[in-house]
Tab-separated table of C-alpha atoms and ligand atoms in Angstrom:
chain	number	residue	atom	x	y	z
A	18	MET	CA	-0.028	0.258	0.079
A	19	LEU	CA	1.312	3.437	-0.642
A	20	CYS	CA	1.601	5.362	2.354
A	21	SER	CA	1.040	9.435	1.601
A	22	ARG	CA	1.339	12.005	3.521
A	23	ARG	CA	1.694	16.012	3.108
A	24	ILE	CA	4.187	17.642	5.325
A	25	CYS	CA	4.241	21.482	6.595
A	26	GLY	CA	7.571	22.870	6.147
A	27	PRO	CA	9.198	24.734	9.215
A	28	ALA	CA	7.344	27.432	10.476
A	29	ALA	CA	10.055	29.985	9.576
A	30	ILE	CA	9.015	30.298	6.217
A	31	SER	CA	7.455	33.532	5.353
A	32	SER	CA	3.892	33.567	4.266
A	33	ALA	CA	4.754	34.472	0.338
A	34	VAL	CA	6.490	31.327	0.585
A	35	LYS	CA	3.618	29.455	2.213
A	36	SER	CA	1.762	30.278	-0.031
A	37	GLU	CA	3.582	28.299	-3.085
A	38	PHE	CA	2.919	24.970	-1.274
A	39	GLY	CA	0.948	22.976	-3.915
A	40	MET	CA	1.152	25.649	-7.075
A	41	THR	CA	2.108	24.123	-10.241
A	42	SER	CA	5.237	26.085	-10.952
A	43	THR	CA	7.830	27.744	-8.458
A	44	LYS	CA	8.281	31.269	-7.752
A	45	SER	CA	11.685	32.104	-8.774
A	46	HIS	CA	13.461	35.478	-9.004
A	47	PRO	CA	11.583	38.592	-10.456
A	48	SER	CA	14.377	39.717	-13.441
A	49	ALA	CA	14.901	35.783	-14.156
A	50	ASN	CA	14.910	34.840	-17.854
A	51	PRO	CA	11.190	33.188	-17.722
A	52	ASP	CA	12.336	30.659	-19.856
A	53	ASP	CA	14.730	29.466	-17.198
A	54	ALA	CA	12.036	27.642	-15.016
A	55	GLN	CA	11.398	24.493	-13.037
A	56	ARG	CA	8.419	22.915	-14.664
A	57	PHE	CA	6.419	20.574	-12.789
A	58	GLY	CA	3.002	20.857	-14.136
A	59	GLU	CA	-0.228	20.412	-12.760
A	60	THR	CA	0.526	17.592	-10.185
A	61	PRO	CA	3.814	18.250	-8.954
A	62	GLU	CA	3.703	15.351	-6.990
A	63	SER	CA	2.736	12.734	-9.994
A	64	VAL	CA	6.661	13.805	-11.799
A	65	ARG	CA	8.548	10.584	-10.730
A	66	GLU	CA	10.939	10.435	-13.769
A	67	THR	CA	14.462	9.743	-13.758
A	68	ASP	CA	15.205	12.380	-16.364
A	69	HIS	CA	13.611	14.959	-14.690
A	70	TYR	CA	16.551	16.010	-12.623
A	71	GLN	CA	17.456	17.813	-15.817
A	72	GLN	CA	14.655	20.271	-15.819
A	73	GLU	CA	15.084	20.623	-11.934
A	74	TYR	CA	18.527	21.938	-11.696
A	75	ILE	CA	17.925	25.099	-13.497
A	76	GLU	CA	20.447	27.998	-14.170
A	77	GLN	CA	18.991	30.066	-10.749
A	78	PHE	CA	19.129	27.183	-9.009
A	79	ALA	CA	22.635	26.124	-9.797
A	80	ASP	CA	23.574	30.246	-8.979
A	81	ARG	CA	21.933	29.377	-5.836
A	82	TRP	CA	23.563	26.145	-4.832
A	83	ASP	CA	26.110	27.230	-3.215
A	84	ARG	CA	24.060	29.273	-0.848
A	85	LEU	CA	22.161	26.199	0.141
A	86	ILE	CA	25.006	24.016	0.601
A	87	ASP	CA	27.223	26.851	2.105
A	88	TRP	CA	30.989	25.193	1.274
A	89	GLN	CA	32.770	26.923	4.695
A	90	ALA	CA	29.979	25.226	6.920
A	91	ARG	CA	29.792	21.953	5.114
A	92	GLU	CA	33.138	21.632	5.249
A	93	GLU	CA	33.308	22.590	8.995
A	94	ALA	CA	30.718	19.510	9.272
A	95	GLU	CA	32.256	17.397	7.102
A	96	GLY	CA	35.767	17.746	8.481
A	97	ASP	CA	38.646	15.107	6.499
A	98	PHE	CA	35.739	12.500	6.737
A	99	PHE	CA	36.154	11.689	3.006
A	100	VAL	CA	39.896	12.460	2.112
A	101	LYS	CA	40.573	9.895	5.370
A	102	LEU	CA	38.192	7.385	3.883
A	103	LEU	CA	39.684	8.073	0.178
A	104	ARG	CA	43.786	7.652	1.837
A	105	GLU	CA	42.354	4.717	4.122
A	106	HIS	CA	41.700	3.304	0.754
A	107	GLY	CA	44.924	3.980	-1.291
A	108	ALA	CA	42.737	6.054	-3.639
A	109	LYS	CA	44.409	8.423	-6.047
A	110	SER	CA	42.113	8.867	-8.756
A	111	VAL	CA	38.649	9.913	-8.207
A	112	LEU	CA	35.639	9.918	-10.241
A	113	ASP	CA	32.716	12.267	-8.459
A	114	VAL	CA	29.875	11.387	-10.509
A	115	ALA	CA	27.614	13.796	-8.917
A	116	THR	CA	29.732	16.733	-9.076
A	117	GLY	CA	26.963	19.573	-8.668
A	118	THR	CA	28.892	22.964	-8.462
A	119	GLY	CA	32.186	21.265	-7.478
A	120	PHE	CA	32.067	21.269	-3.908
A	121	HIS	CA	33.747	17.544	-3.377
A	122	SER	CA	35.716	17.900	-6.629
A	123	VAL	CA	37.392	21.168	-5.607
A	124	ARG	CA	38.448	19.951	-1.696
A	125	LEU	CA	39.461	16.732	-3.565
A	126	LEU	CA	41.745	18.259	-6.092
A	127	ARG	CA	43.317	20.696	-3.065
A	128	GLU	CA	44.232	17.643	-1.281
A	129	GLY	CA	46.284	16.510	-4.507
A	130	PHE	CA	44.119	13.670	-5.550
A	131	GLU	CA	43.811	12.906	-9.434
A	132	VAL	CA	39.773	13.838	-10.026
A	133	VAL	CA	37.318	13.658	-12.892
A	134	SER	CA	34.224	15.846	-12.602
A	135	VAL	CA	30.864	14.349	-14.229
A	136	ASP	CA	27.604	15.635	-14.101
A	137	GLY	CA	24.245	15.390	-16.028
A	138	SER	CA	23.647	19.035	-15.570
A	139	PRO	CA	25.032	21.344	-18.018
A	140	ASN	CA	24.037	24.132	-15.531
A	141	MET	CA	25.572	22.877	-12.379
A	142	LEU	CA	28.690	21.420	-14.435
A	143	ALA	CA	29.273	25.150	-15.879
A	144	ARG	CA	28.961	26.646	-12.371
A	145	ALA	CA	31.682	23.783	-10.971
A	146	PHE	CA	34.261	24.853	-13.031
A	147	LYS	CA	33.764	28.520	-12.389
A	148	ASN	CA	34.111	27.527	-8.781
A	149	ALA	CA	37.395	25.845	-9.648
A	150	ARG	CA	38.633	28.525	-11.397
A	151	SER	CA	37.907	31.209	-8.933
A	152	ARG	CA	39.564	28.987	-6.688
A	153	ASP	CA	42.721	28.821	-9.234
A	154	LEU	CA	42.151	25.252	-10.072
A	155	LEU	CA	41.211	23.403	-13.522
A	156	MET	CA	38.346	21.128	-13.384
A	157	ARG	CA	38.205	18.473	-15.762
A	158	THR	CA	34.558	18.187	-16.662
A	159	VAL	CA	32.463	15.316	-18.449
A	160	HIS	CA	28.955	15.984	-19.238
A	161	ALA	CA	27.593	12.258	-18.978
A	162	ASP	CA	24.300	10.281	-17.632
A	163	TRP	CA	25.100	7.531	-14.526
A	164	ARG	CA	23.054	5.437	-16.800
A	165	PHE	CA	25.654	5.827	-19.616
A	166	LEU	CA	28.553	6.475	-17.374
A	167	ASN	CA	30.943	3.920	-19.665
A	168	ARG	CA	29.753	5.720	-22.885
A	169	ASP	CA	31.742	8.814	-21.973
A	170	ILE	CA	34.437	7.539	-19.049
A	171	HIS	CA	36.793	5.468	-20.486
A	172	GLY	CA	39.255	5.021	-17.700
A	173	GLU	CA	39.367	3.402	-14.381
A	174	TYR	CA	39.859	4.938	-10.919
A	175	ASP	CA	40.460	3.981	-7.581
A	176	ALA	CA	37.063	5.940	-6.248
A	177	VAL	CA	33.768	6.757	-7.335
A	178	ILE	CA	32.040	9.501	-5.042
A	179	CYS	CA	28.144	10.238	-5.563
A	180	LEU	CA	27.836	12.179	-2.935
A	181	GLY	CA	25.226	14.984	-1.534
A	182	ASN	CA	22.230	13.254	-1.561
A	183	SER	CA	22.651	12.561	-5.256
A	184	PHE	CA	21.392	9.117	-6.206
A	185	THR	CA	18.162	10.068	-4.948
A	186	HIS	CA	17.555	11.284	-8.363
A	187	LEU	CA	16.571	8.128	-9.977
A	188	PHE	CA	13.411	6.839	-10.023
A	189	ARG	CA	13.083	3.411	-11.519
A	190	GLU	CA	15.083	0.394	-9.789
A	191	ARG	CA	16.443	-0.247	-13.519
A	192	ASP	CA	18.280	2.886	-13.268
A	193	ARG	CA	19.141	2.793	-9.904
A	194	ARG	CA	20.834	-1.215	-10.710
A	195	LYS	CA	22.543	0.368	-13.811
A	196	ALA	CA	23.863	3.392	-12.120
A	197	LEU	CA	25.446	1.323	-9.496
A	198	ALA	CA	26.783	-1.304	-12.225
A	199	GLU	CA	28.433	1.370	-14.242
A	200	TYR	CA	30.120	2.858	-10.999
A	201	TYR	CA	31.135	-0.719	-10.388
A	202	ALA	CA	32.454	-0.853	-13.662
A	203	VAL	CA	34.602	2.319	-13.993
A	204	LEU	CA	36.440	1.059	-10.665
A	205	LYS	CA	39.481	-0.875	-10.708
A	206	HIS	CA	39.643	-4.180	-9.060
A	207	ASN	CA	39.996	-3.156	-5.541
A	208	GLY	CA	38.313	0.217	-6.099
A	209	VAL	CA	35.597	1.803	-3.553
A	210	LEU	CA	32.451	3.794	-4.301
A	211	ILE	CA	31.422	6.279	-2.023
A	212	LEU	CA	27.766	7.134	-1.737
A	213	ASP	CA	25.360	9.196	0.546
A	214	HIS	CA	21.902	9.556	1.127
A	215	ARG	CA	19.272	11.571	3.424
A	216	ASN	CA	18.231	9.636	6.383
A	217	TYR	CA	14.663	8.764	4.412
A	218	ASP	CA	13.395	5.936	6.689
A	219	ARG	CA	12.987	8.470	9.392
A	220	LEU	CA	11.279	10.616	6.904
A	221	LEU	CA	9.374	7.886	5.404
A	222	GLU	CA	8.104	6.632	9.191
A	223	GLY	CA	7.299	10.297	10.363
A	224	THR	CA	9.646	10.911	12.691
A	225	SER	CA	11.367	13.944	11.362
A	226	THR	CA	10.329	16.863	8.902
A	227	SER	CA	13.387	18.286	8.608
A	228	GLY	CA	15.520	19.790	5.924
A	229	LYS	CA	18.122	21.168	7.073
A	230	SER	CA	21.435	18.631	7.500
A	231	ASN	CA	24.779	18.811	8.210
A	232	VAL	CA	25.366	18.510	4.207
A	233	TYR	CA	22.683	21.541	3.438
A	234	CYS	CA	23.861	24.153	5.623
A	235	GLY	CA	23.201	27.378	4.563
A	236	LYS	CA	21.430	29.742	6.594
A	237	ASP	CA	19.685	31.918	4.101
A	238	VAL	CA	17.384	28.928	2.976
A	239	GLU	CA	14.564	27.154	4.483
A	240	VAL	CA	14.290	23.703	3.521
A	241	GLY	CA	11.499	21.088	3.889
A	242	PRO	CA	9.996	17.772	2.512
A	243	GLU	CA	6.481	19.233	1.234
A	244	HIS	CA	5.337	15.567	0.516
A	245	VAL	CA	6.248	12.291	1.262
A	246	ASP	CA	5.223	8.706	0.107
A	247	ASP	CA	6.993	5.662	-0.801
A	248	GLY	CA	7.709	7.056	-4.163
A	249	LEU	CA	8.374	10.614	-3.993
A	250	ALA	CA	10.040	13.127	-1.188
A	251	ARG	CA	9.423	16.419	-2.870
A	252	PHE	CA	11.718	19.358	-0.911
A	253	ARG	CA	11.185	22.979	-1.085
A	254	TYR	CA	13.906	25.165	-0.977
A	255	ALA	CA	13.137	28.919	-0.243
A	256	PHE	CA	15.672	30.916	-0.367
A	257	SER	CA	15.753	35.056	1.523
A	258	ASP	CA	15.393	36.618	-1.537
A	259	GLY	CA	11.915	34.758	-2.125
A	260	SER	CA	12.969	32.289	-4.639
A	261	THR	CA	11.558	29.196	-4.144
A	262	TYR	CA	12.616	25.712	-6.380
A	263	HIS	CA	11.789	22.135	-5.434
A	264	LEU	CA	13.344	18.657	-5.938
A	265	ASN	CA	11.438	15.385	-6.424
A	266	MET	CA	13.299	12.734	-5.419
A	267	PHE	CA	12.761	8.788	-4.733
A	268	PRO	CA	13.452	8.269	-0.950
A	269	LEU	CA	15.673	5.774	-0.366
A	270	ARG	CA	15.610	3.599	2.454
A	271	HIS	CA	19.421	2.967	3.702
A	272	GLY	CA	18.982	-0.896	3.933
A	273	TYR	CA	17.544	-0.953	0.391
A	274	VAL	CA	20.742	0.766	-0.715
A	275	ARG	CA	23.159	-1.824	0.863
A	276	ARG	CA	21.236	-4.645	-0.651
A	277	LEU	CA	21.326	-2.779	-4.254
A	278	MET	CA	24.963	-2.774	-4.006
A	279	ARG	CA	25.083	-6.152	-2.883
A	280	GLU	CA	23.547	-7.464	-5.687
A	281	VAL	CA	25.159	-5.108	-7.973
A	282	GLY	CA	28.686	-6.887	-7.128
A	283	PHE	CA	29.865	-4.953	-4.334
A	284	GLN	CA	30.585	-7.412	-1.311
A	285	ARG	CA	31.782	-5.360	1.616
A	286	ILE	CA	29.655	-2.166	2.484
A	287	THR	CA	30.186	-0.366	5.437
A	288	THR	CA	27.628	2.229	6.744
A	289	TYR	CA	28.049	5.728	8.328
A	290	GLY	CA	25.461	7.679	10.121
A	291	ASP	CA	26.800	11.463	9.641
A	292	TYR	CA	30.526	10.832	9.490
A	293	GLN	CA	30.573	8.346	12.384
A	294	ARG	CA	29.820	4.364	12.892
A	295	GLY	CA	27.509	2.952	14.752
A	296	HIS	CA	24.974	6.024	14.779
A	297	ASP	CA	21.407	4.700	14.343
A	298	ASP	CA	19.161	7.881	13.408
A	299	PRO	CA	21.707	10.090	11.519
A	300	ASP	CA	20.306	13.317	9.049
A	301	PHE	CA	22.880	11.430	6.645
A	302	TYR	CA	23.823	8.126	5.638
A	303	VAL	CA	27.591	7.311	4.087
A	304	HIS	CA	27.674	3.911	2.513
A	305	VAL	CA	31.609	2.643	1.207
A	306	ALA	CA	31.327	-0.306	-1.347
A	307	GLU	CA	33.963	-1.969	-1.999
A	308	LYS	CA	34.559	-4.159	-5.389
A	309	GLU	CA	37.635	-6.242	-4.236
A	310	TYR	CA	36.532	-10.029	-4.460
A	311	LEU	CA	36.563	-11.679	-1.110
A	312	PHE	CA	36.120	-15.336	-1.181
A	313	ASP	CA	34.484	-15.400	2.060
A	314	THR	CA	31.468	-13.348	1.278
A	315	ASP	CA	29.866	-12.986	4.698
A	316	VAL	CA	31.525	-10.244	5.641
A	317	THR	CA	29.107	-6.980	5.405
A	318	ALA	CA	29.765	-4.952	7.880
A	319	ILE	CA	26.977	-2.551	9.300
B	24	SAM	C1	21.807	17.125	-5.195
B	24	SAM	S1	22.747	17.670	-6.242
B	24	SAM	C2	24.200	17.003	-5.607
B	24	SAM	C3	25.577	18.030	-6.034
B	24	SAM	C4	26.680	17.743	-5.218
B	24	SAM	N1	27.312	16.660	-5.030
B	24	SAM	C5	26.216	18.189	-3.742
B	24	SAM	O1	27.057	17.644	-2.799
B	24	SAM	O2	26.388	19.628	-3.781
B	24	SAM	C6	22.611	16.193	-7.436
B	24	SAM	C7	23.084	16.271	-8.735
B	24	SAM	O3	23.431	14.995	-9.167
B	24	SAM	C8	23.115	15.170	-10.474
B	24	SAM	N2	22.566	13.759	-11.523
B	24	SAM	C9	21.417	13.804	-10.696
B	24	SAM	N3	21.073	12.754	-11.671
B	24	SAM	C10	21.837	12.153	-12.643
B	24	SAM	C11	22.268	11.374	-13.602
B	24	SAM	N4	21.261	10.906	-13.649
B	24	SAM	N5	23.199	11.502	-14.307
B	24	SAM	C12	24.335	12.195	-13.678
B	24	SAM	N6	24.265	13.588	-12.664
B	24	SAM	C13	23.101	13.671	-12.336
B	24	SAM	C14	22.448	16.621	-10.398
B	24	SAM	O4	22.796	17.242	-12.082
B	24	SAM	C15	22.903	17.120	-9.474
B	24	SAM	O5	24.072	18.330	-9.667
């Protein structure tokens, strides 16, 4: 049975923003190009398509993404978690498959990793390249969709990272399986996939309605789920300049993601909650999936 709930956003959201709830189009900045608008149609909650991310990351939203994630606050929240993890696994080359505006690619380039930065959204990738340039770094970008990654990426990498709640954009199970298989294929024989997502279990169970987290740290934006059911988590992002955007995502349960990873061929999967082992109710889960073939297959850590 499909469990459907509407969730009210944080009380702090202005009435102007509240009046947007349930509307079919997204209010954007008045000076913006009217063609650059998110389009969810008459029934936004029925938009459950993998390809729709292309229309959600419009230029204006890409321009505001860094205010949503707040690089400095996120850096403080993450510390050196990913850098340490990658070094522990001996990784030198990293394929960032969900580059977004470049937060992790830039961090890893600065730390001396060889990074190739992939994204399916030209708007996000353009912003990432600019962000790197403004920090005196040259980012190697590839515009590619995860489902066809090996069509555009031909090398092999020590690590693939898919961070910032990105995998959630895949709506069909066969897309999730295909994407994981593509990540698996671009890894070296002992490579590692690091993939994170929101704690959707608690959203689905109704024990949390919070949208802010140690990943989305921005102070001038209100983030909240507008609708959640077993097949959709629709989030609203309301910025202090009055602009509002939405993302429609698939609510991934953490046990389900681990199962899919195992079924695609990763044998050892270690899951962290908010960058720690053994945190059972985190904002975000991080899964570390190892490709190395193990003869003793019953080693999956929790
Ligand atoms: C939630 S954003 C996260 C960006 C970045 N990792 C961060 O943490 O700020 C998700 C990113 O995944 C990209 N994306 C979503 N589905 C994709 C797909 N099927 N293929 C390639 N990129 C995709 C989007 O374009 C977007 O830039």
